């Protein structure tokens, strides 16, 4: 099972003063053990580049964030900046057919407004248990 998560208006960019956008992935059935996210395009505001006393540390996602969480408690993020084709993540959604994975995009979340265009195209692959495509337990990349 393959599907895509795209920014509103894709392939055009997405830019708002402040917004959150959540996408929930539901498992097809009980045979799915992992969700693989292929970050075909991800362009969000860059992280903080440097830090000084009393400010947010370098590498911190301040303006835009992508956080991923599952009903099993598996989490990843926040992610910001740019990623492309070579990056992917495996997540454990849980063992129940009703378990989910949620991608939470935050645009201009810290009150630091940026009008740059954001883009995302993320391929979602539901990986069946015990196949050659199944990553080792706890492995983010395979």
Coordinates of C-alpha atoms in Angstrom, one line a residue:
X1 CA 0.0 0.0 0.0
X2 CA 1.6 3.3 -1.2
X3 CA 0.1 6.8 -0.7
X4 CA 1.5 10.3 -0.7
X5 CA 1.3 13.3 1.8
X6 CA 1.5 16.6 -0.1
X7 CA 1.5 20.2 1.0
X8 CA -1.8 22.1 0.3
X9 CA -1.6 23.3 -3.3
X10 CA 1.3 21.0 -4.3
X11 CA 3.3 21.3 -6.5
X12 CA 3.1 25.0 -5.7
X13 CA 4.6 26.1 -2.5
X14 CA 2.7 26.6 0.8
X15 CA 3.1 29.7 2.9
X16 CA 1.0 31.1 5.6
X17 CA 1.5 33.5 8.6
X18 CA 0.9 30.7 11.0
X19 CA -0.7 27.3 10.6
X20 CA -0.6 23.7 11.7
X21 CA -1.4 20.8 9.4
X22 CA -1.8 17.2 10.6
X23 CA -1.9 14.1 8.5
X24 CA -2.9 10.7 10.0
X25 CA -1.9 7.4 8.4
X26 CA -4.2 4.4 9.3
X27 CA -2.9 0.9 8.9
X28 CA -4.5 -1.1 6.1
X29 CA -4.8 -4.2 8.2
X30 CA -3.0 -6.2 10.9
X31 CA -0.3 -7.5 8.5
X32 CA 1.4 -4.0 8.6
X33 CA 4.2 -3.8 11.1
X34 CA 6.0 -0.6 9.9
X35 CA 5.4 2.6 8.1
X36 CA 8.2 3.8 5.8
X37 CA 8.2 7.6 5.0
X38 CA 10.3 8.5 2.0
X39 CA 11.0 12.3 2.1
X40 CA 10.9 12.9 -1.6
X41 CA 10.7 16.7 -1.0
X42 CA 10.8 18.5 2.3
X43 CA 11.5 22.2 2.4
X44 CA 10.7 24.0 5.7
X45 CA 12.3 27.0 7.3
X46 CA 15.9 26.2 8.3
X47 CA 16.9 25.6 11.9
X48 CA 18.7 28.3 14.0
X49 CA 22.2 28.7 12.6
X50 CA 24.1 29.9 15.6
X51 CA 23.5 30.4 19.3
X52 CA 24.4 33.1 21.8
X53 CA 23.8 33.5 25.5
X54 CA 20.1 33.6 26.3
X55 CA 18.9 32.4 22.8
X56 CA 17.8 29.2 21.2
X57 CA 20.6 26.8 20.5
X58 CA 22.0 26.2 17.0
X59 CA 20.2 23.4 15.2
X60 CA 16.9 24.0 16.9
X61 CA 13.8 24.1 14.7
X62 CA 12.2 27.4 15.7
X63 CA 10.1 28.7 12.8
X64 CA 8.8 25.4 11.2
X65 CA 8.6 21.9 12.6
X66 CA 7.6 18.4 11.5
X67 CA 7.0 16.0 14.3
X68 CA 6.0 12.4 13.9
X69 CA 4.2 10.3 16.5
X70 CA 2.5 6.9 16.6
X71 CA -0.1 5.4 18.8
X72 CA 2.5 2.9 20.0
X73 CA 4.6 5.8 21.5
X74 CA 7.2 5.8 18.7
X75 CA 8.2 9.4 18.0
X76 CA 10.6 11.3 15.7
X77 CA 11.4 15.0 15.4
X78 CA 11.2 17.8 15.2
X79 CA 12.6 18.1 11.7
X80 CA 13.1 21.3 9.8
X81 CA 15.1 22.6 6.9
X82 CA 15.5 20.7 3.6
X83 CA 15.6 16.9 3.0
X84 CA 15.3 15.1 -0.3
X85 CA 15.0 11.7 -2.0
X86 CA 17.8 9.9 -0.1
X87 CA 16.1 10.3 3.3
X88 CA 13.6 7.9 4.7
X89 CA 12.3 6.8 8.1
X90 CA 10.8 3.6 9.5
X91 CA 8.2 3.9 12.3
X92 CA 6.4 1.3 14.4
X93 CA 2.7 2.2 14.4
X94 CA 1.8 -0.5 16.9
X95 CA 0.3 -4.0 16.6
X96 CA -3.4 -3.2 16.4
X97 CA -5.2 -2.7 13.1
X98 CA -6.5 0.6 14.5
X99 CA -3.0 2.0 15.3
X100 CA -1.9 5.2 13.4
X101 CA 1.0 7.4 12.6
X102 CA 0.5 11.2 12.7
X103 CA 2.7 13.8 10.9
X104 CA 2.3 17.2 12.5
X105 CA 3.5 20.2 10.5
X106 CA 3.9 23.6 12.3
X107 CA 4.4 26.6 10.1
X108 CA 5.6 29.9 11.7
X109 CA 5.0 28.3 15.1
X110 CA 7.3 30.5 17.2
X111 CA 5.9 33.8 16.1
X112 CA 8.9 34.3 13.8
X113 CA 7.1 34.8 10.6
X114 CA 8.6 33.7 7.3
X115 CA 6.9 34.1 3.9
X116 CA 9.1 31.5 2.2
X117 CA 7.3 28.7 0.3
X118 CA 7.3 25.3 2.0
X119 CA 7.0 22.1 0.1
X120 CA 6.5 18.5 1.0
X121 CA 5.9 15.3 -0.9
X122 CA 6.3 12.3 1.3
X123 CA 5.7 8.7 0.0
X124 CA 4.1 6.5 2.6
X125 CA 4.7 2.8 2.4
X126 CA 2.9 0.3 4.7
X127 CA 5.4 -2.5 5.3
X128 CA 4.1 -6.0 6.0
X129 CA 5.6 -8.0 8.9
X130 CA 8.4 -10.4 8.3
X131 CA 9.2 -9.5 4.6
X132 CA 12.4 -8.5 3.0
X133 CA 11.3 -4.9 3.2
X134 CA 10.8 -5.0 7.0
X135 CA 13.5 -3.1 8.9
X136 CA 15.0 -4.5 12.1
X137 CA 13.1 -3.5 15.2
X138 CA 14.0 0.0 16.3
X139 CA 15.9 0.8 13.1
X140 CA 15.0 4.2 11.5
X141 CA 16.8 3.6 8.2
X142 CA 17.3 0.3 6.4

